[in-house]
N, CA, C and O of each residue as an XYZ file, in Angstrom:
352
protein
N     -19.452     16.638      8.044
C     -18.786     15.987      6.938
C     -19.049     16.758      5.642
O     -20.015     17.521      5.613
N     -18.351     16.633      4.690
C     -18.450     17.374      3.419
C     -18.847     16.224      2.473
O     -18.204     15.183      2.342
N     -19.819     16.497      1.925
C     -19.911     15.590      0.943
C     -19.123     15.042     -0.500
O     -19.191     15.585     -1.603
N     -18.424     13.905     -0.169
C     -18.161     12.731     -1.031
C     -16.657     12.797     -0.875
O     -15.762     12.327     -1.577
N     -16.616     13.707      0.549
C     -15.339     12.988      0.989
C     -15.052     12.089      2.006
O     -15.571     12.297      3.103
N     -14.158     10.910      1.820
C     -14.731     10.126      2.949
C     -13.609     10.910      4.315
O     -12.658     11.692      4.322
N     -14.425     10.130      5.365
C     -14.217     10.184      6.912
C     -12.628      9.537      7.359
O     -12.248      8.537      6.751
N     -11.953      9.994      8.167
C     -10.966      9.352      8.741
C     -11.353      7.770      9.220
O     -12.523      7.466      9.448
N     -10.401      6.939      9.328
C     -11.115      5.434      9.936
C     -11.234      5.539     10.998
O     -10.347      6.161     11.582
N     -12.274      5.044     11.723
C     -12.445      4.825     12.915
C     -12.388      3.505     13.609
O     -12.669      2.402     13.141
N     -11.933      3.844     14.934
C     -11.331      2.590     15.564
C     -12.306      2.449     16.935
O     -12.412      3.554     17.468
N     -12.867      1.649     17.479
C     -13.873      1.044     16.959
C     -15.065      1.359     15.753
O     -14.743      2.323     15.059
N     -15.926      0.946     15.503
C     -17.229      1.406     14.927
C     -18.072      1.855     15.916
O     -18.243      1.173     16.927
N     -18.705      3.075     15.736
C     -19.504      3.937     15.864
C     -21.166      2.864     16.276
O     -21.462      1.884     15.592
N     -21.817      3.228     17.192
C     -23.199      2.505     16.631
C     -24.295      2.833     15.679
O     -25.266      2.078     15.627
N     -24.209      4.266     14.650
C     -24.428      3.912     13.597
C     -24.136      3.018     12.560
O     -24.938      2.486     11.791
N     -22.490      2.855     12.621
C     -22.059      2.351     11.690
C     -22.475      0.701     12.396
O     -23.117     -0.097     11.713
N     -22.270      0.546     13.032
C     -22.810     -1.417     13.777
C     -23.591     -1.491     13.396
O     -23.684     -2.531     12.744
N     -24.619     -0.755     13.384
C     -25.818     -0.914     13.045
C     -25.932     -1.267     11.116
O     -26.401     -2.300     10.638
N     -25.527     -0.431     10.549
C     -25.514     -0.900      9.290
C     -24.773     -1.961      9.074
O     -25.206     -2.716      8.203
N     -23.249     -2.422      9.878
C     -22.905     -3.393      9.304
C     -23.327     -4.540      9.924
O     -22.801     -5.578      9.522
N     -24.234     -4.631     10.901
C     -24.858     -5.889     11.400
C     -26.236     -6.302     10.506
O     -26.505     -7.493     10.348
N     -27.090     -5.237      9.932
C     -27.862     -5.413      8.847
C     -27.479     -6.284      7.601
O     -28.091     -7.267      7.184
N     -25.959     -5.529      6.926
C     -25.905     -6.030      5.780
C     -25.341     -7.483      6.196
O     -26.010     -8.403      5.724
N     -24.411     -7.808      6.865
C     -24.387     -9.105      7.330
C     -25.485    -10.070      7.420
O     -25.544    -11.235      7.025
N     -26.406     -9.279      8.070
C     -27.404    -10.502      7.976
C     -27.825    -11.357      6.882
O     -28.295    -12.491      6.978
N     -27.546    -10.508      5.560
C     -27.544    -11.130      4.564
C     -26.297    -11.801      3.193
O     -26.387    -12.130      2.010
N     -25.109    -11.720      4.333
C     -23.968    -12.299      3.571
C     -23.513    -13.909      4.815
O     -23.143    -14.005      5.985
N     -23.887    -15.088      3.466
C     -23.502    -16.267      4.371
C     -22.763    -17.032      3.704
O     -22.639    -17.008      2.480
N     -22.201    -17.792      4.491
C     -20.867    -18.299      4.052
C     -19.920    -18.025      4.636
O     -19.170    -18.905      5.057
N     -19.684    -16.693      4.831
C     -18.806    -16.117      5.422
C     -18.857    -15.475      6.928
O     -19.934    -14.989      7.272
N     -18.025    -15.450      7.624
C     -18.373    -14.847      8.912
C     -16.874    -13.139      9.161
O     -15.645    -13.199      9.125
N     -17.672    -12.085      9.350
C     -16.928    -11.192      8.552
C     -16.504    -10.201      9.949
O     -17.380    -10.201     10.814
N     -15.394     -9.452     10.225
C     -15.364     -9.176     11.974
C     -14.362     -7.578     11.288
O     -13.307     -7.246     10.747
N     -16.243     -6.817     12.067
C     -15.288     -5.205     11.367
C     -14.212     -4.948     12.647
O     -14.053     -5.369     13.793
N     -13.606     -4.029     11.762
C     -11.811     -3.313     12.252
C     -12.148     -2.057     12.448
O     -12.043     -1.441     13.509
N     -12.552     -1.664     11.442
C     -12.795     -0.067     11.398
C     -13.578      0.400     10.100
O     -13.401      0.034      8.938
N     -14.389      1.205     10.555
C     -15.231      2.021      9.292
C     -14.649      3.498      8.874
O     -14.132      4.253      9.697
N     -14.785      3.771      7.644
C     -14.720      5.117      7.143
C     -16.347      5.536      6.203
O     -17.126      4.801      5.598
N     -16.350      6.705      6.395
C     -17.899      6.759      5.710
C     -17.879      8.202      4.630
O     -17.010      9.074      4.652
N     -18.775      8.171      3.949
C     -18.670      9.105      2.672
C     -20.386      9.507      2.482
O     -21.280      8.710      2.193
N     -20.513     10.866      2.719
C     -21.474     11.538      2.222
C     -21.895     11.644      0.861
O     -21.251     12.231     -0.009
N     -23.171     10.969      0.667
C     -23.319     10.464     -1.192
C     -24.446     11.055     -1.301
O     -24.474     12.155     -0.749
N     -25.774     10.597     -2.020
C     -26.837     10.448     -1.890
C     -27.148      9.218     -1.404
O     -27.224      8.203     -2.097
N     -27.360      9.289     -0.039
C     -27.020      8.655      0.445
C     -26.200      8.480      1.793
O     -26.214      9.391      2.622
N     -25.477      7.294      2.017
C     -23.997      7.115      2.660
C     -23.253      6.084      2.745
O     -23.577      4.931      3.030
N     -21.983      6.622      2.429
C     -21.316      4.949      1.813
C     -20.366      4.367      3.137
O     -19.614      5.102      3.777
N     -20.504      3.308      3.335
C     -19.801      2.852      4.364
C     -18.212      2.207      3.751
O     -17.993      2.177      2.540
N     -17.595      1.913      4.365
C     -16.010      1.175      4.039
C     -15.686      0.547      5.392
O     -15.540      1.110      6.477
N     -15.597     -0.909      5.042
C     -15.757     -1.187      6.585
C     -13.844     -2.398      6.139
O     -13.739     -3.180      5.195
N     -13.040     -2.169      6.898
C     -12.039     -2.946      7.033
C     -12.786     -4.650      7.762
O     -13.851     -4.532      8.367
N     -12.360     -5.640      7.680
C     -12.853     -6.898      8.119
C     -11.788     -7.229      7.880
O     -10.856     -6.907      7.144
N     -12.224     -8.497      9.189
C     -11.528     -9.601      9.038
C     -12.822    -10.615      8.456
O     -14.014    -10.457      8.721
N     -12.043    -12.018      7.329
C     -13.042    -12.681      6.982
C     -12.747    -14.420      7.269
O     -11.598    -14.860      7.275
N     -13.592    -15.033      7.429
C     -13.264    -16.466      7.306
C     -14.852    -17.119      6.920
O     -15.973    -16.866      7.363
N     -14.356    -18.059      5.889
C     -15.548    -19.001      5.614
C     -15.861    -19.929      6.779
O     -14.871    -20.080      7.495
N     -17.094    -20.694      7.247
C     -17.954    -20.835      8.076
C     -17.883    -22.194      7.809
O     -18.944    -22.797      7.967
N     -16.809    -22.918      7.404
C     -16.881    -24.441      7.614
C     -15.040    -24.679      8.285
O     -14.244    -23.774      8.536
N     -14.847    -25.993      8.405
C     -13.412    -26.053      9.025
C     -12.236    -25.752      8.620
O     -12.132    -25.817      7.395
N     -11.327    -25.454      9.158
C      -9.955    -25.655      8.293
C      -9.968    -24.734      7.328
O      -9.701    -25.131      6.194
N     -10.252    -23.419      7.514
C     -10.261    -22.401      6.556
C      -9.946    -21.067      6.610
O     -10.653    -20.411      7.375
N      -8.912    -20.359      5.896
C      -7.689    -20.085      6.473
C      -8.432    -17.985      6.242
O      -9.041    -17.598      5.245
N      -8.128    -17.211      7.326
C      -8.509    -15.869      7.509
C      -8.000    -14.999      6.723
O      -6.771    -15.020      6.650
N      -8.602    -14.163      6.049
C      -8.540    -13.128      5.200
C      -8.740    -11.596      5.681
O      -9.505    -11.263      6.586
N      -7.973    -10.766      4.968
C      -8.425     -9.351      5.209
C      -9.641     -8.480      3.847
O      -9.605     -8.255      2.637
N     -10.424     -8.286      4.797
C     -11.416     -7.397      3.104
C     -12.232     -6.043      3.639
O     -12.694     -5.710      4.730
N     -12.182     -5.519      2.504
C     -12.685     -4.109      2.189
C     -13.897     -4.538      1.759
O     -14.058     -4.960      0.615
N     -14.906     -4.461      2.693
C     -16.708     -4.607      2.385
C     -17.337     -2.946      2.567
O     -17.428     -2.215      3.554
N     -17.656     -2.789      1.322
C     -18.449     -1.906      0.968
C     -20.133     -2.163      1.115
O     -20.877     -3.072      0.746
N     -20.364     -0.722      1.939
C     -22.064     -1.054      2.260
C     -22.265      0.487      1.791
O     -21.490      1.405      2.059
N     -23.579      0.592      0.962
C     -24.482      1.465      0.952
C     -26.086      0.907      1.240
O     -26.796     -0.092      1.126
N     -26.100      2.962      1.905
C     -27.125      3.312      2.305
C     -27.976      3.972      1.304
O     -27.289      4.337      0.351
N     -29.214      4.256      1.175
C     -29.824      4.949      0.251
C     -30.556      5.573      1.201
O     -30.764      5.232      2.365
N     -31.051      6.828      0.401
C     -31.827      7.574      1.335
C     -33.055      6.791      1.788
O     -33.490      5.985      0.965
N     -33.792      6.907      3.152
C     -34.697      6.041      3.251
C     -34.833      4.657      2.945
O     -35.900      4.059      3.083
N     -33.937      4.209      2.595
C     -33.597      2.843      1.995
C     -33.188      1.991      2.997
O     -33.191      2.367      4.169
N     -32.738      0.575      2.580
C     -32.069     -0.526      3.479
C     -30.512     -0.266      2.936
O     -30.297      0.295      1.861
N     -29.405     -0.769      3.859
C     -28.315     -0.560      3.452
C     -27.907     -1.878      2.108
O     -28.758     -2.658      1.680
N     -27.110     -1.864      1.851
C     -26.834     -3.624      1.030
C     -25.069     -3.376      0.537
O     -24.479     -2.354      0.885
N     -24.506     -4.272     -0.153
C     -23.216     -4.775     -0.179
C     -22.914     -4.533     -1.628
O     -23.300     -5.455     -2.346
N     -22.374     -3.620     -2.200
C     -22.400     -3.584     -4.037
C     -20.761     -4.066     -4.284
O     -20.316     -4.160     -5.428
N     -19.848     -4.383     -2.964
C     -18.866     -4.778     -3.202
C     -18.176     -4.846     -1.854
O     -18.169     -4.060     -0.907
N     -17.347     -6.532     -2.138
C     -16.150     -7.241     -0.918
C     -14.959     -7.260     -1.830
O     -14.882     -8.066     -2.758
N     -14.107     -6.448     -1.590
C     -12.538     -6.799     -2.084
C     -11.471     -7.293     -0.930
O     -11.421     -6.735      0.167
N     -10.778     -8.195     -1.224
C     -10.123     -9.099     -0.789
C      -8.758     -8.219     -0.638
O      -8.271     -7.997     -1.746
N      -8.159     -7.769      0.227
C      -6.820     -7.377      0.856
C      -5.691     -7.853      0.425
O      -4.981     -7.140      1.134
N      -5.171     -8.292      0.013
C      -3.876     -8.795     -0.106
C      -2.268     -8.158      0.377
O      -2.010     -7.155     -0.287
N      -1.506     -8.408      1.059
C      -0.363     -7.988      1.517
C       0.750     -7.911      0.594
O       1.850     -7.519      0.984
């Protein structure tokens, strides 16, 4: 990869990439979030782009598409600096 360009999407996720996005999940609730495909970007670091599907975690509540952003830091834990909401 060249750095800080991102990656083609990939269809499934990779088990690096599961791996980070089952981490940062662990700490987003409320929501229950179902990756599509990742693209990734050489930073300091590495930035994930993960396509989702989303739905809130109580009844009767209607599915969304979102762009959840995860970074990695070097040696670091991954975390979430941004969810944008899809719209058609």
């Amino acid at each position: 990869m060249i750095p800080g360009v991102w990656s083609h999407w990939q269809f499934p996720l990779d088990k690096s990439a599961q791996t980070v996005f089952e981490k940062v999940q662990n700490h987003l609730l409320g929501v229950r979030y179902t990756p599509w495909a990742v693209a990734t970007q050489v930073v300091n670091g590495m930035n994930y782009a993960f396509v989702c599907g989303a739905q809130a975690v109580a009844p009767d509540t209607s599915k969304s598409v979102v762009l959840l952003e995860a970074y990695v830091p070097p040696g670091g834990e991954p975390h979430v600096p941004r969810i944008t909401r899809i719209n058609p």
